[in-house]
PDB file of C-alpha atoms in Angstrom:
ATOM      1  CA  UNK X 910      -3.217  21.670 -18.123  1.00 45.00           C
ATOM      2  CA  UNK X 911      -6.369  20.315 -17.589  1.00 45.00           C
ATOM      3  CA  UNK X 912      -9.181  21.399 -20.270  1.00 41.00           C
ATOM      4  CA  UNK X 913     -12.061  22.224 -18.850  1.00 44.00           C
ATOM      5  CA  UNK X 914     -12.822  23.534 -14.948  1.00 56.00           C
ATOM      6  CA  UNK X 915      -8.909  24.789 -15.319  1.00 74.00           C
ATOM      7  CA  UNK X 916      -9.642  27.982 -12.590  1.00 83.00           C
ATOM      8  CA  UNK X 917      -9.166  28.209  -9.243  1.00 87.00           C
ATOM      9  CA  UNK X 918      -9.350  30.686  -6.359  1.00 85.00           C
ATOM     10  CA  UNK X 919      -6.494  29.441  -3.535  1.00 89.00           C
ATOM     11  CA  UNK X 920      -3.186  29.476  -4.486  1.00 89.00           C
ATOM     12  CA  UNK X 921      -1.377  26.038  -3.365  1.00 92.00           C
ATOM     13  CA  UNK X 922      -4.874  24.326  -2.647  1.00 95.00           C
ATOM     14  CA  UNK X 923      -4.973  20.712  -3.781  1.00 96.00           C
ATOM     15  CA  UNK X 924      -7.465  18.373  -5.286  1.00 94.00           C
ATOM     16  CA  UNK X 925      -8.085  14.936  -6.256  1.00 93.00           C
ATOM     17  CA  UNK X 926      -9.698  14.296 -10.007  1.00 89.00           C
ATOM     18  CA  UNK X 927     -10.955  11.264 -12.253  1.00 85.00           C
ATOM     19  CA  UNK X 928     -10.932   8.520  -8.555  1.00 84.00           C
ATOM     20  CA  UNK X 929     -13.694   6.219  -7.911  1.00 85.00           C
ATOM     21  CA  UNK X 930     -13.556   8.130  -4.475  1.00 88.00           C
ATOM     22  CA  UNK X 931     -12.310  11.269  -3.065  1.00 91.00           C
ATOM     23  CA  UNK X 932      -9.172   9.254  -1.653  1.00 93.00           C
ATOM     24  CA  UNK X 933      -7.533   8.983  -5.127  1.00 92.00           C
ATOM     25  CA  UNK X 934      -7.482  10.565  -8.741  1.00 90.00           C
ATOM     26  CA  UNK X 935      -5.167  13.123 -10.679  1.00 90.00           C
ATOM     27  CA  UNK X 936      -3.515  15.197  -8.180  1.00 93.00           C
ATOM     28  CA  UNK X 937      -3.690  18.687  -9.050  1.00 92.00           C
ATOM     29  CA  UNK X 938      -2.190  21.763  -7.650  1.00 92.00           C
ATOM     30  CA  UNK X 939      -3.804  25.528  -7.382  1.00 92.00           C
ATOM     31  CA  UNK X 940      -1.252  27.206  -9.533  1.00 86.00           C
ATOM     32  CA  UNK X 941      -2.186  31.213 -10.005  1.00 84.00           C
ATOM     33  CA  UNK X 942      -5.430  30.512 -10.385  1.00 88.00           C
ATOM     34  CA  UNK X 943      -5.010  27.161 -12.782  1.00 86.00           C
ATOM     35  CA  UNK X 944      -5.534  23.858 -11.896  1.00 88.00           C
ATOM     36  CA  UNK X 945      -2.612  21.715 -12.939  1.00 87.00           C
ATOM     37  CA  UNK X 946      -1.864  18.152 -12.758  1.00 88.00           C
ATOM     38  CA  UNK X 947       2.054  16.845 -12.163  1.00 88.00           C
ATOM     39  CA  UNK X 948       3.784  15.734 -14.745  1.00 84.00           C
ATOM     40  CA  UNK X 949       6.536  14.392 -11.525  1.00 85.00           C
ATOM     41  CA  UNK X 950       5.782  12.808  -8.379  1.00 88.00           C
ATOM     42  CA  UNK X 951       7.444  10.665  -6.056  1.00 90.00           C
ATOM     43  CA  UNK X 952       6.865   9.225  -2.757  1.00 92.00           C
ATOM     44  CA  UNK X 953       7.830  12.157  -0.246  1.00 94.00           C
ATOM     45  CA  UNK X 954       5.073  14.499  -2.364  1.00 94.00           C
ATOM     46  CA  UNK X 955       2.668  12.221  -2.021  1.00 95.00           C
ATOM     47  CA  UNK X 956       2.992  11.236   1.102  1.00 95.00           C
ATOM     48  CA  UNK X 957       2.749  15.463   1.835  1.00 96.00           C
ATOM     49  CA  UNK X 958      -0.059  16.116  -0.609  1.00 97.00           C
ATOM     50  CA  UNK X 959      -2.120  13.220   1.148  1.00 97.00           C
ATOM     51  CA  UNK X 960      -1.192  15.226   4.395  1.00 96.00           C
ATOM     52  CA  UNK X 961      -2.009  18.178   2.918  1.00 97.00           C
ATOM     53  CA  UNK X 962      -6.037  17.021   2.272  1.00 97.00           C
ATOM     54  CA  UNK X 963      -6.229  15.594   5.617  1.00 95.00           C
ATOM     55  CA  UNK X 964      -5.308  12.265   5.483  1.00 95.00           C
ATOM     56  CA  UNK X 965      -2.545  10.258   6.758  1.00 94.00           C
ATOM     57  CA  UNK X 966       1.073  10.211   5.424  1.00 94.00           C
ATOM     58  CA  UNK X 967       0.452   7.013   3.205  1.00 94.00           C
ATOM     59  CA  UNK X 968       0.265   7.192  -0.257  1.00 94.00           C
ATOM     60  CA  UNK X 969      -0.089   5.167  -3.742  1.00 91.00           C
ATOM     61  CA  UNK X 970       0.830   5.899  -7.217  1.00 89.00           C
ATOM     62  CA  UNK X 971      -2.137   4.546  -9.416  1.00 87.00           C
ATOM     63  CA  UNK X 972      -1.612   3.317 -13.171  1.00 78.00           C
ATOM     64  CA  UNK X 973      -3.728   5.262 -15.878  1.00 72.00           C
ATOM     65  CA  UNK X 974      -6.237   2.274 -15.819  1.00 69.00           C
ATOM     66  CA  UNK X 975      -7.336   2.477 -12.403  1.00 67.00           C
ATOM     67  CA  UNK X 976      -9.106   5.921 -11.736  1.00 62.00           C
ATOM     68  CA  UNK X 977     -11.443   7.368 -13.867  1.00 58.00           C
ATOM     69  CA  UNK X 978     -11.322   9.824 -16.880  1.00 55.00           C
ATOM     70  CA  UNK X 979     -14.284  12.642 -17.574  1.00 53.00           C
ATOM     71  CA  UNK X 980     -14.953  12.787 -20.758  1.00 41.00           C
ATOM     72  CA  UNK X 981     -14.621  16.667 -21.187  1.00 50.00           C
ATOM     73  CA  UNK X 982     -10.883  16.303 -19.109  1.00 59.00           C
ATOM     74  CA  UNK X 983      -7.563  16.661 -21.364  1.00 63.00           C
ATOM     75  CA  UNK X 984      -3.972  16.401 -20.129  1.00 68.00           C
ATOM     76  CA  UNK X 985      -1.925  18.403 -22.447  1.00 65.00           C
ATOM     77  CA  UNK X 986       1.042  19.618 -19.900  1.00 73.00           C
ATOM     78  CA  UNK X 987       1.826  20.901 -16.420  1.00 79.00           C
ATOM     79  CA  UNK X 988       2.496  24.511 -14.830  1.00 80.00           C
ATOM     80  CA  UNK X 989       5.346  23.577 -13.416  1.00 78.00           C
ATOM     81  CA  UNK X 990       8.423  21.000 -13.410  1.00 76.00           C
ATOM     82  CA  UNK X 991       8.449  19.430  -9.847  1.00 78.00           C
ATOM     83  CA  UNK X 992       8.101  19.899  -6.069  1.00 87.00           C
ATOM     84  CA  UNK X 993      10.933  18.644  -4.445  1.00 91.00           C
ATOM     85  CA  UNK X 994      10.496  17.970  -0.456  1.00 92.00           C
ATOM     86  CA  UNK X 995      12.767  16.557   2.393  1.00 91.00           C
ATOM     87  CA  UNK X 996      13.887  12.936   2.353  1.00 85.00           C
ATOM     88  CA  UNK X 997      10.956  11.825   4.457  1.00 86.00           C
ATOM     89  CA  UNK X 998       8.539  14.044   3.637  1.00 91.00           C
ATOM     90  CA  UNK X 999       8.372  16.133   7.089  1.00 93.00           C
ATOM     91  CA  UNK X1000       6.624  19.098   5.663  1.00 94.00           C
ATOM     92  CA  UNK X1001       2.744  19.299   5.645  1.00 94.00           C
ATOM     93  CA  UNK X1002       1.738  21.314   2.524  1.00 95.00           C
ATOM     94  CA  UNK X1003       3.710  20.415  -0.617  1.00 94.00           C
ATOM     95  CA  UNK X1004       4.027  25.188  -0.863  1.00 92.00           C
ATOM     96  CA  UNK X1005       6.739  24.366   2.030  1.00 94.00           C
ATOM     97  CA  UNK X1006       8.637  22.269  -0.620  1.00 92.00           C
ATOM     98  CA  UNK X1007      11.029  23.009  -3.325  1.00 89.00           C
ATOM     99  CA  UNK X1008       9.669  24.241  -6.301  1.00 83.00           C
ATOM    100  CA  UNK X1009      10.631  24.328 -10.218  1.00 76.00           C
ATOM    101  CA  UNK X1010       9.134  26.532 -12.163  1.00 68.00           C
ATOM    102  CA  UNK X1011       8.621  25.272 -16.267  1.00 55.00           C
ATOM    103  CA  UNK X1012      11.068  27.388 -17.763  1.00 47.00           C
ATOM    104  CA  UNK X1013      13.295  25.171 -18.552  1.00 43.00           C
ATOM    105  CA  UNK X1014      11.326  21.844 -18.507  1.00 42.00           C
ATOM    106  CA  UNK X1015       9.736  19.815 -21.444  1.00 43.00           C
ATOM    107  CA  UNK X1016       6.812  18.783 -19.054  1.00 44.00           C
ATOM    108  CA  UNK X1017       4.575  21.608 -19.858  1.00 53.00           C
ATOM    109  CA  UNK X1018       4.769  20.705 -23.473  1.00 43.00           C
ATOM    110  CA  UNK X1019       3.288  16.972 -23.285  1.00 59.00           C
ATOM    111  CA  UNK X1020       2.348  15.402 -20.198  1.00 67.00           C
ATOM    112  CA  UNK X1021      -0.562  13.225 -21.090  1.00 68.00           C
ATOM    113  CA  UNK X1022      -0.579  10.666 -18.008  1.00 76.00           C
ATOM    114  CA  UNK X1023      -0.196  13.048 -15.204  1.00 84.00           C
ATOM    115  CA  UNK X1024       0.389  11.982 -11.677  1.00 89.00           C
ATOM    116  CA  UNK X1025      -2.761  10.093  -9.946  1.00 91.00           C
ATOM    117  CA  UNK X1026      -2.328   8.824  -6.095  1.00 93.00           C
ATOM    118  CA  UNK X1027      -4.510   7.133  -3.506  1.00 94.00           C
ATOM    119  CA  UNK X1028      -4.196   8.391  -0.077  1.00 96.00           C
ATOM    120  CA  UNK X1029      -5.712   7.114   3.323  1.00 95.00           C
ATOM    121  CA  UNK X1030      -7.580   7.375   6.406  1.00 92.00           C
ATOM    122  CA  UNK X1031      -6.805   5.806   9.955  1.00 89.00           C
ATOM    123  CA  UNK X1032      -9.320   2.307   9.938  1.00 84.00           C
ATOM    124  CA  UNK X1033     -11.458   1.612  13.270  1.00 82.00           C
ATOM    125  CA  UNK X1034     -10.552  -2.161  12.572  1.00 86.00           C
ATOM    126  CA  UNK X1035      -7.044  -1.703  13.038  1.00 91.00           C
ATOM    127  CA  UNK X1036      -5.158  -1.793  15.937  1.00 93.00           C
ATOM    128  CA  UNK X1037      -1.342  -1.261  15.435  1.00 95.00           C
ATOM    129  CA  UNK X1038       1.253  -3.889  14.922  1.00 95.00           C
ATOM    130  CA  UNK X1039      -1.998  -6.877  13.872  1.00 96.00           C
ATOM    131  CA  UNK X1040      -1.110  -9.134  10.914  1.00 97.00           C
ATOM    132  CA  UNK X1041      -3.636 -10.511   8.758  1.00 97.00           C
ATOM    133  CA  UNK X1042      -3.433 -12.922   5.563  1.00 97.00           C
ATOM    134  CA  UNK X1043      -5.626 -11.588   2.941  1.00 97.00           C
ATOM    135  CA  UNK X1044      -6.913 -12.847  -0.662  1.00 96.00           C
ATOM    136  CA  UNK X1045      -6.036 -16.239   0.286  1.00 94.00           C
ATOM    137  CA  UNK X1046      -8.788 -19.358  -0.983  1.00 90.00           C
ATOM    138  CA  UNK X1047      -8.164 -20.403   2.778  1.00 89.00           C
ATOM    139  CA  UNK X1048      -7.495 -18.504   6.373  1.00 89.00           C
ATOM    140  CA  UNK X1049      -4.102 -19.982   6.809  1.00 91.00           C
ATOM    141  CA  UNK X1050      -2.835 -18.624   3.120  1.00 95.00           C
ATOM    142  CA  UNK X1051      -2.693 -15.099   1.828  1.00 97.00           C
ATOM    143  CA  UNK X1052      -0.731 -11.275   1.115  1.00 98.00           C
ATOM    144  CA  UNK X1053       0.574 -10.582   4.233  1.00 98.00           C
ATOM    145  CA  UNK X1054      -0.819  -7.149   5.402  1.00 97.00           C
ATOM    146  CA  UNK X1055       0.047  -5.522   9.006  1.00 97.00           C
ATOM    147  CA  UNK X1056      -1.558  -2.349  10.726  1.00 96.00           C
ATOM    148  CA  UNK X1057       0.520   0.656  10.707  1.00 95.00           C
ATOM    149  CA  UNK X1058      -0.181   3.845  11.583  1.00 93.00           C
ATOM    150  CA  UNK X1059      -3.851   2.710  11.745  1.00 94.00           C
ATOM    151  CA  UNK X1060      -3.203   1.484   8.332  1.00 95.00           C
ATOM    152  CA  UNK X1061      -3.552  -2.228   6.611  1.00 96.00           C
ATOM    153  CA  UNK X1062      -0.585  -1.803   5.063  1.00 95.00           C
ATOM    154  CA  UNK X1063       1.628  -4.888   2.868  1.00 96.00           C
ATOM    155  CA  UNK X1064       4.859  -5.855   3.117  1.00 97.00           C
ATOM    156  CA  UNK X1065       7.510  -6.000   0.149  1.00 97.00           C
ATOM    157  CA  UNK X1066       8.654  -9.198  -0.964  1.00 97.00           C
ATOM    158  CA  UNK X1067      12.198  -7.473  -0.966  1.00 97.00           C
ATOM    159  CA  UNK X1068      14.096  -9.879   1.274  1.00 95.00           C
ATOM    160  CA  UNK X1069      10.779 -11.728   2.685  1.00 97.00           C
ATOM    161  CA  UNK X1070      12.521 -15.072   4.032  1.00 97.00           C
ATOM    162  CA  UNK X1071      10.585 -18.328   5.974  1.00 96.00           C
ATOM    163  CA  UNK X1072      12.054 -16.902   9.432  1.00 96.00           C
ATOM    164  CA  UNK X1073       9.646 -13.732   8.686  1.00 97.00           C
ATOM    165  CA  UNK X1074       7.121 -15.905   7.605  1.00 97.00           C
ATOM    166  CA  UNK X1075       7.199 -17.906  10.773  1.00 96.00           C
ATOM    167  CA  UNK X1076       6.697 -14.732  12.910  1.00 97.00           C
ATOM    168  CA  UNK X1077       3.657 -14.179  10.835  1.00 97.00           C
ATOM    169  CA  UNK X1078       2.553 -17.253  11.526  1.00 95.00           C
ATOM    170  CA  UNK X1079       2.982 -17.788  14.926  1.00 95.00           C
ATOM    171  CA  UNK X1080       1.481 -13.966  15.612  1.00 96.00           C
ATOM    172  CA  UNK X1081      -1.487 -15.322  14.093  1.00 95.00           C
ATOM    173  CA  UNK X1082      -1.886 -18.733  15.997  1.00 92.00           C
ATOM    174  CA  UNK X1083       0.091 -21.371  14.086  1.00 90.00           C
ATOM    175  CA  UNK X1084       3.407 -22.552  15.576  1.00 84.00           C
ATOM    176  CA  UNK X1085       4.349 -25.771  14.681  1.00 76.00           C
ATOM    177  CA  UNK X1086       4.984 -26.084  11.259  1.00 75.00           C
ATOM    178  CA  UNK X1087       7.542 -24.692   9.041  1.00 87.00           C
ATOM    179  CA  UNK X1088       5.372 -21.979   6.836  1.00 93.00           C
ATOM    180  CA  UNK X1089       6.286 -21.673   3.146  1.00 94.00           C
ATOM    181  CA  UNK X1090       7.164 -18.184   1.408  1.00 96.00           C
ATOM    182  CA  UNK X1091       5.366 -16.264  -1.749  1.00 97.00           C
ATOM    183  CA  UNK X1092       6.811 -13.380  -3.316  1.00 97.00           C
ATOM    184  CA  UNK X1093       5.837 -11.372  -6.583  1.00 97.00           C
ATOM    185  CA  UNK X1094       2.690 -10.123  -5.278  1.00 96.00           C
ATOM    186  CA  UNK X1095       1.087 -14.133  -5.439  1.00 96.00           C
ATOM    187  CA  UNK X1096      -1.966 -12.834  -3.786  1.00 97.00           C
ATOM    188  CA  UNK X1097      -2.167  -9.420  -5.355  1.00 95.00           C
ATOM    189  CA  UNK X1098      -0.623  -6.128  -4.491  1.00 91.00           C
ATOM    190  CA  UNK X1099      -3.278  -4.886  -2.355  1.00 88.00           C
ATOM    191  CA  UNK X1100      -5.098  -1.438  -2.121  1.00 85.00           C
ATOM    192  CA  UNK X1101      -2.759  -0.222   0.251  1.00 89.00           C
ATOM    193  CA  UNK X1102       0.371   0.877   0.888  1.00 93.00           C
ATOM    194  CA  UNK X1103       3.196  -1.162   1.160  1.00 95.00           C
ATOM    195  CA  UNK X1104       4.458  -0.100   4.706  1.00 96.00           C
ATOM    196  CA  UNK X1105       7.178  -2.545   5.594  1.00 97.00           C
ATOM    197  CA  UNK X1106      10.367  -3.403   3.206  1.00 97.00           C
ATOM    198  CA  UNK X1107      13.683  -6.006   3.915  1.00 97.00           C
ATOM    199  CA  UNK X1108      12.150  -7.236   7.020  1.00 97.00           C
ATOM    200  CA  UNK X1109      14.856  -9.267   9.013  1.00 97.00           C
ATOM    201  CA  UNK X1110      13.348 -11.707  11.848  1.00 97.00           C
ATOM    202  CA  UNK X1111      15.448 -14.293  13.499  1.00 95.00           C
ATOM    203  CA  UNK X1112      12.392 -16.313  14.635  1.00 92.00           C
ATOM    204  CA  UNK X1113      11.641 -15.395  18.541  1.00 94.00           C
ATOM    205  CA  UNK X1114       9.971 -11.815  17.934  1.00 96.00           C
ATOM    206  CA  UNK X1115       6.049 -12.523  18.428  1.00 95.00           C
ATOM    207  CA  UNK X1116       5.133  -9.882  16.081  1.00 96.00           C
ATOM    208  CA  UNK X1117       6.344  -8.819  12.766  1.00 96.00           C
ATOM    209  CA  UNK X1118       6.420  -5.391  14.006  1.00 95.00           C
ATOM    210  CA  UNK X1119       9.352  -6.454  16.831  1.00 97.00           C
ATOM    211  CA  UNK X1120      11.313  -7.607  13.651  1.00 97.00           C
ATOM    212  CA  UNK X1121      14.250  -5.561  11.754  1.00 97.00           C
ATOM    213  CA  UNK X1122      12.692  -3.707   8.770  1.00 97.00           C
ATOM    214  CA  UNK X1123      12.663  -0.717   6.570  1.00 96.00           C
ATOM    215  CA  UNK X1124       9.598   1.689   6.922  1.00 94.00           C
ATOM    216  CA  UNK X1125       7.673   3.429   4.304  1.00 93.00           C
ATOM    217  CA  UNK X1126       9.300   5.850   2.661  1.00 91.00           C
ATOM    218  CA  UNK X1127      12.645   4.700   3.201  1.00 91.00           C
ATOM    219  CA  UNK X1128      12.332   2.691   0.373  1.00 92.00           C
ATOM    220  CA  UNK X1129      11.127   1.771  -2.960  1.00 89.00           C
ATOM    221  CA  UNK X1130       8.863  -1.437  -3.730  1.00 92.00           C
ATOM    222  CA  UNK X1131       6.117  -2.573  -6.066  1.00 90.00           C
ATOM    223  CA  UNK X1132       5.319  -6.396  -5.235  1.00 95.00           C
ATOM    224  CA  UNK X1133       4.567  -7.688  -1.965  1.00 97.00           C
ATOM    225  CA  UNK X1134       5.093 -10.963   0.480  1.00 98.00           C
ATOM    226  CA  UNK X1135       2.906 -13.661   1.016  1.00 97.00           C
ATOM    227  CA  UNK X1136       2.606 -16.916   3.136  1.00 97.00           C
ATOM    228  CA  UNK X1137       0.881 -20.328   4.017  1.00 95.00           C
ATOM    229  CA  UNK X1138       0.771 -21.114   7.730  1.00 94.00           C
ATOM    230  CA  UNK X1139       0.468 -24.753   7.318  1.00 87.00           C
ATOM    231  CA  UNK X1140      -1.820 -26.464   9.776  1.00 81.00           C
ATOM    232  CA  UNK X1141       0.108 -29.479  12.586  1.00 75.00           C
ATOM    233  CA  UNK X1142      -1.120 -32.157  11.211  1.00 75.00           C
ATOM    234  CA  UNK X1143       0.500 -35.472   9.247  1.00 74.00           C
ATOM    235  CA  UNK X1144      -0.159 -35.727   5.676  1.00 76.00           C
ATOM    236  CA  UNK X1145      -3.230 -37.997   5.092  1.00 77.00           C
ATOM    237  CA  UNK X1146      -4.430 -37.891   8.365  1.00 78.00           C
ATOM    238  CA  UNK X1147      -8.208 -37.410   8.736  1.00 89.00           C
ATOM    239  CA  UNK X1148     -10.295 -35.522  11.440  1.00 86.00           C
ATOM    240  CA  UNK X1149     -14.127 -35.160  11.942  1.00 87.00           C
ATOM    241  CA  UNK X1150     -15.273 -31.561  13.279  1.00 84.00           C
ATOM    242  CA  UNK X1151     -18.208 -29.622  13.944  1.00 82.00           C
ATOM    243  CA  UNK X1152     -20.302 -32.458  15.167  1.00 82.00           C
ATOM    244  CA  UNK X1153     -22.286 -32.818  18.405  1.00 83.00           C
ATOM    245  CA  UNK X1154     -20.185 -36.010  19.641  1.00 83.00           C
ATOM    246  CA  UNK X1155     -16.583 -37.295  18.651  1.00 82.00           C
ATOM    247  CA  UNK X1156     -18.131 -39.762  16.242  1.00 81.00           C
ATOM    248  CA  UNK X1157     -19.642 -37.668  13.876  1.00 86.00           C
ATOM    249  CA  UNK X1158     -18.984 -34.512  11.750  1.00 88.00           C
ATOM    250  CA  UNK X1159     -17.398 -32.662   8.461  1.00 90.00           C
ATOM    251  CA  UNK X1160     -14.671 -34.832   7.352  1.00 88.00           C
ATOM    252  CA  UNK X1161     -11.312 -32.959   6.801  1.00 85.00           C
ATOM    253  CA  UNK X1162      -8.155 -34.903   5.670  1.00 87.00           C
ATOM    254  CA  UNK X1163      -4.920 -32.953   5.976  1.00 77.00           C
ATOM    255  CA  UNK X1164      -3.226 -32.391   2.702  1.00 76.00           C
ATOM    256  CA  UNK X1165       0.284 -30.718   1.956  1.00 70.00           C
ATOM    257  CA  UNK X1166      -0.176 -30.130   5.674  1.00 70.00           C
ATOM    258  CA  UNK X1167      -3.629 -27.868   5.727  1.00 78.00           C
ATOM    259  CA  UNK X1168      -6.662 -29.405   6.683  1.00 69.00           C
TER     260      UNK X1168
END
């Protein structure tokens, strides 16, 4: 139960606490006129309390040291022991979900890290089934993210193999090298979701998205895939660009196949 600001007026309402923005925080639930955070959350809530608000089905758990804490706010225990809703999280308020009641649950007793989530909105720079490489030190390098849903969304390093990898690639313009393969969230995990799990290309799809694959919520994943789309060029070779005639110019020299 949250310490201070506890009442509320809407039964079932939800609300968003503690975030750096009103996407994310403590998720808390209008319980008889309390506010109460959740002790238990998994993906299929999430995904309907983020529908719930107004936003899209994605979600993200956040760890205690990413969203904010008020000084006057106390986690001491929850109202109730879960909401449990369909596999895929069909239903759009989490009041259409199972519900557990505390009587027989520990959670209202301690519960000092309650539930916090990040949900999202639809992005005007995304256009469905794009790949990107992002948080690379170069263009060609980077966390593989794809636009679902119009979401940037990451994919899980679950199963993440160099024929995926060369899809990437070659969606994004390189072709003619053999790419290499990062798992364990190299480039970071990324502030969103992780949409796409045990993707499975054989090499002549032309986007990711054509590819085999899980989809969110089907699956369970914490680290994500990332790649190097190596440039076609011959180690040691040397190139002069960005000058007004052939003989002059930057000089590049291709190393471990990237200029």
């Amino acid at each position: 139960v949250k310490a201070s600001d506890s009442s509320c007026s809407s039964n079932g309402a939800l609300r968003l606490v503690g975030g750096q923005n009103l996407r994310e925080g403590v998720l808390e639930y209008c319980y008889y006129g309390k506010w109460s955070p959740f002790c238990y959350l998994d993906e299929e809530e999430a995904s309907v309390a983020c529908k719930q608000m107004g936003y899209s089905k994605y979600a993200a758990f956040l760890s205690p040291d990413e969203y904010l804490w008020d000084i006057n706010t106390t986690y001491t225990g929850s109202l109730f022991n879960y909401f449990s809703c369909s596999t895929y999280g069909t239903e759009n308020s989490l009041s259409s979900c199972t519900f557990s009641s505390t009587s027989s649950s520990s959670c209202a007793v301690s519960c000092t890290h309650p539930r916090a989530i990040r949900c999202y909105e639809t992005e005007n720079n995304c256009i469905d089934g794009q790949a990107r490489l992002v948080n690379g030190s170069i263009a060609q390098t980077g966390r593989v993210e794809v636009c679902v849903d119009g979401i940037w969304g990451s994919v899980c390093d679950v199963g993440w193999t160099k024929s995926d990898a060369f899809v990437v690639c070659k969606q994004l313009g390189y072709v003619n090298s053999e790419p290499f393969i990062y798992t364990d969230s190299k480039y970071g995990k990324g502030d969103g979701p992780i949409v796409y799990s045990n993707v499975n290309c054989h090499g002549w799809e032309k986007t990711l998205t054509e590819c085999t694959k899980t989809n969110y919520l089907h699956f369970t994943c914490s680290d994500t895939a990332g790649v190097l789309c190596p440039d076609d060029c011959e180690e040691g070779e040397v190139r002069l660009v960005g000058g007004e005639t052939d003989g002059e110019g930057t000089i590049e020299v291709c190393l471990n196949s990237v200029w």
